[in-house]
mmCIF file of C-alpha atoms in Angstrom:
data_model
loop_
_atom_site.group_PDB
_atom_site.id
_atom_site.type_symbol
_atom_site.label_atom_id
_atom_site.label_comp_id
_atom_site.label_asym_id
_atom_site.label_seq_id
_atom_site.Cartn_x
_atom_site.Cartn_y
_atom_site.Cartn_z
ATOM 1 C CA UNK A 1 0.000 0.000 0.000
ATOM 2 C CA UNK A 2 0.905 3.050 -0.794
ATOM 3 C CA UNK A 3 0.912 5.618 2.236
ATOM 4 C CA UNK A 4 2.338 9.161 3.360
ATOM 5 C CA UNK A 5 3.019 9.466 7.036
ATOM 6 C CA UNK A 6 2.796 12.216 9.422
ATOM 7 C CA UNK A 7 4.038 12.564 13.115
ATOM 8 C CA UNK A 8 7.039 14.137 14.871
ATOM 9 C CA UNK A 9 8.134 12.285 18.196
ATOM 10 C CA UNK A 10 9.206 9.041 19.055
ATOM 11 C CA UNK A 11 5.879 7.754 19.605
ATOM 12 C CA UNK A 12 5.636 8.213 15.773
ATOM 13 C CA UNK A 13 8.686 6.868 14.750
ATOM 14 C CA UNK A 14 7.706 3.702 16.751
ATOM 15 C CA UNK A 15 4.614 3.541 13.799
ATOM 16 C CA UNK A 16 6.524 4.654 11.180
ATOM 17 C CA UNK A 17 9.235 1.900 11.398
ATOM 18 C CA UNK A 18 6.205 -0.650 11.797
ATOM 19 C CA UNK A 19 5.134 0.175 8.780
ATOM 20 C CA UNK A 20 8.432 0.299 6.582
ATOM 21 C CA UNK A 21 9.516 -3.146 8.276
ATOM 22 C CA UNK A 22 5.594 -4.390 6.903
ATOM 23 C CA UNK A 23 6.323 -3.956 3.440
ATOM 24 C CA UNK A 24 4.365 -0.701 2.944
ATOM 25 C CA UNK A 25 5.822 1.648 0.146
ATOM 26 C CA UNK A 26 6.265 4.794 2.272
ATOM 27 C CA UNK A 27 5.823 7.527 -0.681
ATOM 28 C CA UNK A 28 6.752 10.318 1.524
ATOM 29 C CA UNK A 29 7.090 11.709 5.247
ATOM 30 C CA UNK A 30 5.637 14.646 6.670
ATOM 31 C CA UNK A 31 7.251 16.015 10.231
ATOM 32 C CA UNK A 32 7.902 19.425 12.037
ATOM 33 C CA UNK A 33 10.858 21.329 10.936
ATOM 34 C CA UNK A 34 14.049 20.619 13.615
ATOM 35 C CA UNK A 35 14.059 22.228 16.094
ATOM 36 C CA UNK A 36 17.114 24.123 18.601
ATOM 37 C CA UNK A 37 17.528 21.838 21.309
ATOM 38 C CA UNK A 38 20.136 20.548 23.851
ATOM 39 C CA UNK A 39 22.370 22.921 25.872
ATOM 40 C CA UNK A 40 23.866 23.977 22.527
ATOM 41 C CA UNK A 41 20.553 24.412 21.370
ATOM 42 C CA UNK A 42 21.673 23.561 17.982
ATOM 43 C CA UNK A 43 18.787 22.484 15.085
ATOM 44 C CA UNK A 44 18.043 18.983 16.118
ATOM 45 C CA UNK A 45 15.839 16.358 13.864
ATOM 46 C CA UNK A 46 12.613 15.061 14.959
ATOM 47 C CA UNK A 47 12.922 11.058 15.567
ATOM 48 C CA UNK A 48 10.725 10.224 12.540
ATOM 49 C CA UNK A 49 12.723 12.326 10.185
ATOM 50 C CA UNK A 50 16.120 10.434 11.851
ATOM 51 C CA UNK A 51 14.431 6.941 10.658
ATOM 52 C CA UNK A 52 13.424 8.376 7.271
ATOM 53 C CA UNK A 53 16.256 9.618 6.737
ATOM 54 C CA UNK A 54 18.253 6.683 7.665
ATOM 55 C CA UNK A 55 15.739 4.667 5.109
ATOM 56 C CA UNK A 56 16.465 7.271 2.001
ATOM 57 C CA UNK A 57 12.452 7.585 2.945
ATOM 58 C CA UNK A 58 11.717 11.301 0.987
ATOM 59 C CA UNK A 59 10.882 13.918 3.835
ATOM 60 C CA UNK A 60 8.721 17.263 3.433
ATOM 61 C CA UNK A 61 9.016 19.920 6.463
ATOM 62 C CA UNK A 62 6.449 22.496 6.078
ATOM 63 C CA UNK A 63 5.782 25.023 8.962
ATOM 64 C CA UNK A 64 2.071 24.808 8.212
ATOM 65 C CA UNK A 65 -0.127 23.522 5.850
ATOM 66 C CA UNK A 66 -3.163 26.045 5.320
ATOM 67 C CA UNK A 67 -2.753 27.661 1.949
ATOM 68 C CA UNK A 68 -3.909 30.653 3.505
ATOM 69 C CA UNK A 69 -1.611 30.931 6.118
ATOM 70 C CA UNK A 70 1.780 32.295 7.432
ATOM 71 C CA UNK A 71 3.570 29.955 5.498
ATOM 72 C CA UNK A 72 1.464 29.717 1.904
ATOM 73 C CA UNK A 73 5.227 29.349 -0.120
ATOM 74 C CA UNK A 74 5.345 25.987 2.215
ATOM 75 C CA UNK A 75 2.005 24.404 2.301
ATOM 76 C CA UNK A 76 1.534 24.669 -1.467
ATOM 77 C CA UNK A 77 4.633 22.368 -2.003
ATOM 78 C CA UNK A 78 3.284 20.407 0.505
ATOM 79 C CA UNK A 79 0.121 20.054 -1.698
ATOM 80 C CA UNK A 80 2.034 19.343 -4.798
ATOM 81 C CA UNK A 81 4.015 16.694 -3.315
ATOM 82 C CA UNK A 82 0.747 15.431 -1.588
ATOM 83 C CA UNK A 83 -1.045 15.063 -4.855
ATOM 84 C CA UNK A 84 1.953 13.734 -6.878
ATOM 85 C CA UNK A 85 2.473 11.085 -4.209
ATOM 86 C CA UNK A 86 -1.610 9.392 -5.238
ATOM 87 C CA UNK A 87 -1.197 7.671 -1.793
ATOM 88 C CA UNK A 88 -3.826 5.114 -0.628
ATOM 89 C CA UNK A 89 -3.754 6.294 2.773
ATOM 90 C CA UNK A 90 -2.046 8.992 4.949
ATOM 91 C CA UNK A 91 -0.848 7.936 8.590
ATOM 92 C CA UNK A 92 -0.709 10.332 10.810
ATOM 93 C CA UNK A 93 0.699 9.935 14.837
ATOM 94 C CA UNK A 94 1.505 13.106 16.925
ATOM 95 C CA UNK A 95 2.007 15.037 13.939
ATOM 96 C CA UNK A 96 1.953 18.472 15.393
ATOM 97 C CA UNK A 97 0.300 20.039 12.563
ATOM 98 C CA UNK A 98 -3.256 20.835 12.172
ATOM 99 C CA UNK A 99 -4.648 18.475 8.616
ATOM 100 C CA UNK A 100 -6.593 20.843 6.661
ATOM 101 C CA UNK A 101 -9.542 19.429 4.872
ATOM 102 C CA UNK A 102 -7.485 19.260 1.295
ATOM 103 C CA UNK A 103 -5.379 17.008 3.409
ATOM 104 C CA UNK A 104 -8.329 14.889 4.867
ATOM 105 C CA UNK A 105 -9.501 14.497 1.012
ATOM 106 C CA UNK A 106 -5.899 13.959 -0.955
ATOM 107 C CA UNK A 107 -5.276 9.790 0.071
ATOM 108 C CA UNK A 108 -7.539 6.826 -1.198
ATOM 109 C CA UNK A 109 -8.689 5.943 2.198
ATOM 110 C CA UNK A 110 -8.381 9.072 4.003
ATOM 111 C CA UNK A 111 -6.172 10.207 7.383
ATOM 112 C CA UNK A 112 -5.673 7.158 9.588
ATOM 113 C CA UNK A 113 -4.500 8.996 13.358
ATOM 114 C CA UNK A 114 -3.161 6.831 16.111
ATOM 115 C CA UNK A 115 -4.254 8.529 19.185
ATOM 116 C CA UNK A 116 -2.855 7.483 22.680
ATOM 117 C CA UNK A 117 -5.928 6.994 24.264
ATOM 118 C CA UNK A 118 -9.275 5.536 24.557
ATOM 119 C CA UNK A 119 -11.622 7.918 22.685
ATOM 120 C CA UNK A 120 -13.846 10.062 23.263
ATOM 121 C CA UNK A 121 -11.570 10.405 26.834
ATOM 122 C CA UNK A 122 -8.555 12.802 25.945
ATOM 123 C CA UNK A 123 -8.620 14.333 23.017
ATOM 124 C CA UNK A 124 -5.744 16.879 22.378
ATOM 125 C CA UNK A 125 -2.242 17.162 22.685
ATOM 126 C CA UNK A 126 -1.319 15.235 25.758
ATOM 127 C CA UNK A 127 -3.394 12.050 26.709
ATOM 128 C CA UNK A 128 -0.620 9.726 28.124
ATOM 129 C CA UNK A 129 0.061 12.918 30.718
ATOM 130 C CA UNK A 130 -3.283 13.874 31.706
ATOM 131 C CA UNK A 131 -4.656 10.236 32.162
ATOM 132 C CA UNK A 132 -2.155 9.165 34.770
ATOM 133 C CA UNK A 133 -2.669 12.701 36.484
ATOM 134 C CA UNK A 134 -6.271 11.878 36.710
ATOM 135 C CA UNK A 135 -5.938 8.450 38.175
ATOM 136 C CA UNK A 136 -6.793 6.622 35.488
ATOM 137 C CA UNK A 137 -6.400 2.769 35.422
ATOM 138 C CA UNK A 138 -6.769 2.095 32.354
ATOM 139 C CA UNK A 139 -6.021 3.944 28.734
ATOM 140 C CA UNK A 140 -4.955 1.976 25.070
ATOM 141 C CA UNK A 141 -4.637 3.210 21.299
ATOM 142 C CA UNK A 142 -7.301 4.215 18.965
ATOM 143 C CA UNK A 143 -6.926 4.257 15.485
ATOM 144 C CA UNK A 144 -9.142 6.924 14.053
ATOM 145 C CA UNK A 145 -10.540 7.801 10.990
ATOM 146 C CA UNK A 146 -9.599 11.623 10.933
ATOM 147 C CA UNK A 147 -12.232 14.229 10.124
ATOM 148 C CA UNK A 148 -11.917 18.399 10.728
ATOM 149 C CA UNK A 149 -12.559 18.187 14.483
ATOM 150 C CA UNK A 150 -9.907 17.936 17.140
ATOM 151 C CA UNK A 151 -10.053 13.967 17.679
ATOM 152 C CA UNK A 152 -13.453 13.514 16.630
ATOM 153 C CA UNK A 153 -13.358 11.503 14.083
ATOM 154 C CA UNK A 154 -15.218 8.051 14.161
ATOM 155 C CA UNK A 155 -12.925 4.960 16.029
ATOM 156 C CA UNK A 156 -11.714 2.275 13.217
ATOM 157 C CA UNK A 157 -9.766 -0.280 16.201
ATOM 158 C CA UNK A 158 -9.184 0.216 19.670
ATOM 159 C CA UNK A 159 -7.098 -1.655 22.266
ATOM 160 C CA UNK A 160 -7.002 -1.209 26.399
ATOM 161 C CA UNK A 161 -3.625 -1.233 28.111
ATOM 162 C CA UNK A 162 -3.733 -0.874 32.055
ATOM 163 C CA UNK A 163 -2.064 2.002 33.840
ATOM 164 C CA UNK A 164 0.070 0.539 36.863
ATOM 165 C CA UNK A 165 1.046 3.012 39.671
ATOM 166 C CA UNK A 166 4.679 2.270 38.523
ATOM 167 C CA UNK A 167 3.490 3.941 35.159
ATOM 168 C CA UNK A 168 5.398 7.252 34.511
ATOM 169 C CA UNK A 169 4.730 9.276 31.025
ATOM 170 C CA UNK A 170 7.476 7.830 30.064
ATOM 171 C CA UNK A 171 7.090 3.826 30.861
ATOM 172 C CA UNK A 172 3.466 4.322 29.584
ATOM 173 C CA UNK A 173 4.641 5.971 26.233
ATOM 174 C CA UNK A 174 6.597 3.233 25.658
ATOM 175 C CA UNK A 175 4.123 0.433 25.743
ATOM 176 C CA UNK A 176 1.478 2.984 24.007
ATOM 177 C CA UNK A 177 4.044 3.211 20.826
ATOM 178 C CA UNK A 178 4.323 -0.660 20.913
ATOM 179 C CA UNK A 179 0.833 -0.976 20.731
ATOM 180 C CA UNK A 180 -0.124 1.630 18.458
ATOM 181 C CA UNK A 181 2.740 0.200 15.989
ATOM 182 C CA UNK A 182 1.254 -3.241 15.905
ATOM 183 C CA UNK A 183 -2.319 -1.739 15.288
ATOM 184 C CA UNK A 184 -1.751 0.308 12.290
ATOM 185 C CA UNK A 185 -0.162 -2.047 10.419
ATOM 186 C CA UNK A 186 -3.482 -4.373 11.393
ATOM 187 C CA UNK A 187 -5.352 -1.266 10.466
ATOM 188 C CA UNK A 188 -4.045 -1.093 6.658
ATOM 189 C CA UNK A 189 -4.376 -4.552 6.479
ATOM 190 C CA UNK A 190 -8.400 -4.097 6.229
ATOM 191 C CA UNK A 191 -8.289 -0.513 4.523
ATOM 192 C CA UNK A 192 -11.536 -0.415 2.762
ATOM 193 C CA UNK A 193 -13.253 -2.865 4.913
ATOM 194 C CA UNK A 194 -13.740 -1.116 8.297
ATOM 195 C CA UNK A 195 -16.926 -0.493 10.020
ATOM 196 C CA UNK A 196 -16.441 3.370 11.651
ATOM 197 C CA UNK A 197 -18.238 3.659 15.035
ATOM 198 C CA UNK A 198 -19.085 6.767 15.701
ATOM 199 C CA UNK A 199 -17.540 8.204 19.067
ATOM 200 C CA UNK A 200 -19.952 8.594 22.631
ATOM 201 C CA UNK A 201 -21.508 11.851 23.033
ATOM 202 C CA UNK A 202 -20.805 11.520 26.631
ATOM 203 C CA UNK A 203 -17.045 11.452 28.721
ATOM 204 C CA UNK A 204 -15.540 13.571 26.269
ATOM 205 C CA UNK A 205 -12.434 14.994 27.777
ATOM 206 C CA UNK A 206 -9.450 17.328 26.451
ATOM 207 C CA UNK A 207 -5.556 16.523 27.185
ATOM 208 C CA UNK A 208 -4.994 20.048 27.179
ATOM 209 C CA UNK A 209 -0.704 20.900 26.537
ATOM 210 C CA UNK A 210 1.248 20.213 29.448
ATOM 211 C CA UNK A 211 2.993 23.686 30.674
ATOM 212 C CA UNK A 212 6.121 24.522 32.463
ATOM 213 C CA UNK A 213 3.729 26.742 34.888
ATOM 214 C CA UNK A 214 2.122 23.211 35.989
ATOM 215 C CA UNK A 215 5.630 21.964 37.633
ATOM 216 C CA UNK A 216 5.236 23.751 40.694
ATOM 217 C CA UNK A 217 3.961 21.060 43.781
ATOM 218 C CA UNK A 218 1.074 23.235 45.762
ATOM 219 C CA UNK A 219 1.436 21.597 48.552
ATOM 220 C CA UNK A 220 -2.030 22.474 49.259
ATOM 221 C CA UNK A 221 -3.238 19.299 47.190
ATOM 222 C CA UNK A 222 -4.037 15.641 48.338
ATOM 223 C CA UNK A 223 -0.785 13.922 48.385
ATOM 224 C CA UNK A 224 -2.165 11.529 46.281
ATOM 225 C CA UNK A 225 -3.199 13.747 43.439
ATOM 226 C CA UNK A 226 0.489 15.334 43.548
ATOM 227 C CA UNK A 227 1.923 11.671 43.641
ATOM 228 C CA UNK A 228 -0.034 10.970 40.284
ATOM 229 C CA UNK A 229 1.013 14.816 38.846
ATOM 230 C CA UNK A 230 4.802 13.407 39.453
ATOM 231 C CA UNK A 231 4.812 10.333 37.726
ATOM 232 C CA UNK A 232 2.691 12.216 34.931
ATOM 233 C CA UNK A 233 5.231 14.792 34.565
ATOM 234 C CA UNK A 234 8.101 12.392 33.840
ATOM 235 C CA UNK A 235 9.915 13.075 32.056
ATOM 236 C CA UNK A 236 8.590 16.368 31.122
ATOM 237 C CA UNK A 237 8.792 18.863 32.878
ATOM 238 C CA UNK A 238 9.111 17.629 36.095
ATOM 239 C CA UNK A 239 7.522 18.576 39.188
ATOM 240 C CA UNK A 240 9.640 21.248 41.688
ATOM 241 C CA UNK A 241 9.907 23.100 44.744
ATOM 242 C CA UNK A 242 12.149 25.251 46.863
ATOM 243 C CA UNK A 243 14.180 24.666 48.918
ATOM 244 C CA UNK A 244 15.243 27.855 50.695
ATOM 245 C CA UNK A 245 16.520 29.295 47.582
ATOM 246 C CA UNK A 246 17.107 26.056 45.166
ATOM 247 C CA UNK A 247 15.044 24.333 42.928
ATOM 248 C CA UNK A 248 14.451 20.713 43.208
ATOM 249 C CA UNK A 249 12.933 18.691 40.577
ATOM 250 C CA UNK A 250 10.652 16.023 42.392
ATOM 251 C CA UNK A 251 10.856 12.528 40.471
ATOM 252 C CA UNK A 252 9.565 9.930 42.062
ATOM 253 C CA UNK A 253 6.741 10.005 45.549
ATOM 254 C CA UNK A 254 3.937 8.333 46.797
ATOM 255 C CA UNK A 255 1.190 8.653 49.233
ATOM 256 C CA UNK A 256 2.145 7.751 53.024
ATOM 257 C CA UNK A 257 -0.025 7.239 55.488
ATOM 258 C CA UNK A 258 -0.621 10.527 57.899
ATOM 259 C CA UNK A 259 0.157 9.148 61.556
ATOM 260 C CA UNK A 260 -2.332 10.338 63.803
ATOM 261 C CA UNK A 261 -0.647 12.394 66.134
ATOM 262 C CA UNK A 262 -0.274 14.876 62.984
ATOM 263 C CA UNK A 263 -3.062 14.687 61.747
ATOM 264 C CA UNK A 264 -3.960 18.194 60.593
ATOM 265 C CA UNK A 265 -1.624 19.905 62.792
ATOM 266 C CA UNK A 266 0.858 21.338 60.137
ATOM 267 C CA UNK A 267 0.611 23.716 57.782
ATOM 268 C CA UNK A 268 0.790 22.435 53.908
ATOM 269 C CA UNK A 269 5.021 22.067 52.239
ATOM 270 C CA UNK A 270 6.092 21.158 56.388
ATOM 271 C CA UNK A 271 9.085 18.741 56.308
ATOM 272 C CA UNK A 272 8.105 16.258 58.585
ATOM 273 C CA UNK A 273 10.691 13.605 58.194
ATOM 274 C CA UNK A 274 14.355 12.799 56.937
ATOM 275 C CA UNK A 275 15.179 9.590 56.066
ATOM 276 C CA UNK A 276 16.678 7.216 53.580
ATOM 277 C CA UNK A 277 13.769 6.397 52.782
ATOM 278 C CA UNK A 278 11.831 9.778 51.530
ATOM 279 C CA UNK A 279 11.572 13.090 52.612
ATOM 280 C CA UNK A 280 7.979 13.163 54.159
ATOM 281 C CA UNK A 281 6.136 16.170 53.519
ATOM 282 C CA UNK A 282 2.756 17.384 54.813
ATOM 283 C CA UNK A 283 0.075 18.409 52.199
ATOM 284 C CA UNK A 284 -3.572 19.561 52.484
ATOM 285 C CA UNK A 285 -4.374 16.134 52.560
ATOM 286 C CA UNK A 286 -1.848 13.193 53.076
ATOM 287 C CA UNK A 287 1.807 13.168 53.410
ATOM 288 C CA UNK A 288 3.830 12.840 50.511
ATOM 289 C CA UNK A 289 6.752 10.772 50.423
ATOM 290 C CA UNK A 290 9.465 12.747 48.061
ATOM 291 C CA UNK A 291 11.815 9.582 46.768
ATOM 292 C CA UNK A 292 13.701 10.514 43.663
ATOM 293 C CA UNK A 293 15.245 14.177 43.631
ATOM 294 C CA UNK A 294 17.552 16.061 41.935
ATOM 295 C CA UNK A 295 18.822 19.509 42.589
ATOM 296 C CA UNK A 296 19.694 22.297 39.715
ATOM 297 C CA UNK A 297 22.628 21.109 37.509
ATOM 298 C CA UNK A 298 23.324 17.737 39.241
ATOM 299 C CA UNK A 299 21.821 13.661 38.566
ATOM 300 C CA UNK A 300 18.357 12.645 39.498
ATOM 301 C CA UNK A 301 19.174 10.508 43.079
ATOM 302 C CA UNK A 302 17.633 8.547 45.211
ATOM 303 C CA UNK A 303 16.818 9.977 48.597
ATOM 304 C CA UNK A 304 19.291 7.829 50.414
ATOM 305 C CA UNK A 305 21.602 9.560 48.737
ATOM 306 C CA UNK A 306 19.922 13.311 48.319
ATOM 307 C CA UNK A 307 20.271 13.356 52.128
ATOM 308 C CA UNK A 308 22.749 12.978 52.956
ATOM 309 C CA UNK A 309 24.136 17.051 51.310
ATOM 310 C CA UNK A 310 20.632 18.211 52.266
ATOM 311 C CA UNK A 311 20.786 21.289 54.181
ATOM 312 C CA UNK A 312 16.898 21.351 55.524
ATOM 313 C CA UNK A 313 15.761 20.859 58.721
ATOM 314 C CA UNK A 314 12.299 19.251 60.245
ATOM 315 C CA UNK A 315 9.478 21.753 60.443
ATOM 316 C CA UNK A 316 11.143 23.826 56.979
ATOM 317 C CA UNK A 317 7.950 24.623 54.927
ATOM 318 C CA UNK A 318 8.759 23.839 51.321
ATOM 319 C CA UNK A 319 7.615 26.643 48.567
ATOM 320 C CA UNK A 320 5.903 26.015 45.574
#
């Protein structure tokens, strides 16, 4: 089959190498322009283009692709090369890009997506993040038939993967791109014989962009929803406080028990504990047990070993 893919990330390239190792004839590859990153912050490839490249795969960069927007130059050779490709379908995974409906039109069978999540529960840019902040114990893949809306489109396959509370963004991403890999190429394997189903009215949720302005712990939270916020926010960006004047980036916690004879006797961010085992911190609701830290320019570390150059003292009130 003949088919144009789209996506950016990893999580695409994951798909994209699926599909190339399946036999499909890869016509062309759509992903975001590099990008400055790294101290250096020199121009860095996007993972897909690294595996296209390394293929001799043919890759097209555009900045945008409406033909009536800031980059019209861009998204007209984009069209060209679209139309000249006569692709039977277009796969598209974390793309980046928003598919005008010239896109949606162009391939044989349409704009296949591969969305991290069970639809119609988190749409948008970030569903691996937001559904192990919300507690969720269970997400999966859906492969989607793409129309104008923002994830709307109607649901071609689906499969459910468990979320353990082990699961960071990062663990969970990885068994998400396995997954999603194995299902497209199932998915192209019955092009033109797949029975849409519309997506629920109902439980319709947005993964709205995770921010650098969401790190902060407010220590005025359940323990438990800050435990889930850490291991959503690994590996990006990763949750902090201060400490006096440093920031530390908070990588792995849990929940711990709140003993009774503190029970709602200290004020939200109080270090309550020191020990090998976790810094124990009181929150509006719970104690959090900090286990994985690192501090500004050094290595993420266990808290045996954070401890032992950490200047606090029981009863310090940790900032936001």
């Amino acid at each position: 089959m003949r088919v144009i893919f789209a996506g950016t990330p990893e999580f695409a390239r994951s798909a994209l190498a699926a599909l190339h190792a399946a036999g499909h004839d890869i016509v062309g590859v759509l992903t975001q322009p590099d990008r400055p990153a790294g101290r250096g912050m020199k121009l860095q490839a996007s993972a897909v283009k690294q595996f296209a490249v390394s293929q001799g795969l043919t890759v097209v960069q555009p900045h945008s692709l409406k033909l009536d927007g800031k980059y019209p130059a861009e998204a007209q050779a984009a069209k060209a090369f679209i139309a000249n490709a006569q692709a039977d379908v277009m796969v598209v995974a974390a793309y980046g890009l928003i598919l005008p409906q010239w896109v949606l039109d162009a391939p044989r069978y349409g704009c296949l997506n591969i969305h991290a999540s069970l639809l119609p529960r988190w749409r948008g840019a970030a569903p691996i993040h937001r559904a192990i902040e919300a507690g969720d114990a269970e997400t999966g893949v859906t492969i989607m038939q793409m129309d104008a809306g923002l994830d709307t489109g109607d649901m071609l396959l689906e499969e459910k993967c468990p979320i353990t509370e082990q699961d960071t963004t990062a663990s969970l991403h990885d068994k998400l791109a396995e997954v999603g890999a194995r299902m497209i190429v199932n998915a192209l394997l019955q092009a033109g014989h797949f029975k849409p189903v519309k997506q629920p009215l109902e439980g319709v949720t947005y993964a709205h962009k995770i921010e650098k302005s969401e790190a902060a712990i407010d220590w005025t939270e359940a323990a438990q929803v800050l435990a889930q916020r850490v291991r959503a926010f690994d590996p990006f960006p990763g949750m902090t406080m201060l400490c006096g004047d440093e920031v530390v980036k908070v990588w792995q916690a849990h929940a711990a028990p709140l003993p009774l004879d503190i029970a709602h006797q200290k004020a939200p961010g109080t270090l309550l504990s020191i020990h090998e085992e976790g810094l124990r911190v009181a929150c509006g609701e719970g104690i959090l047990c900090l286990t994985q830290l690192q501090k500004a320019g050094g290595k993420r570390q266990a808290a045996a070993d954070f401890v032992r150059s950490f200047k606090g003292q029981l009863g310090d009130v940790f900032q936001s």
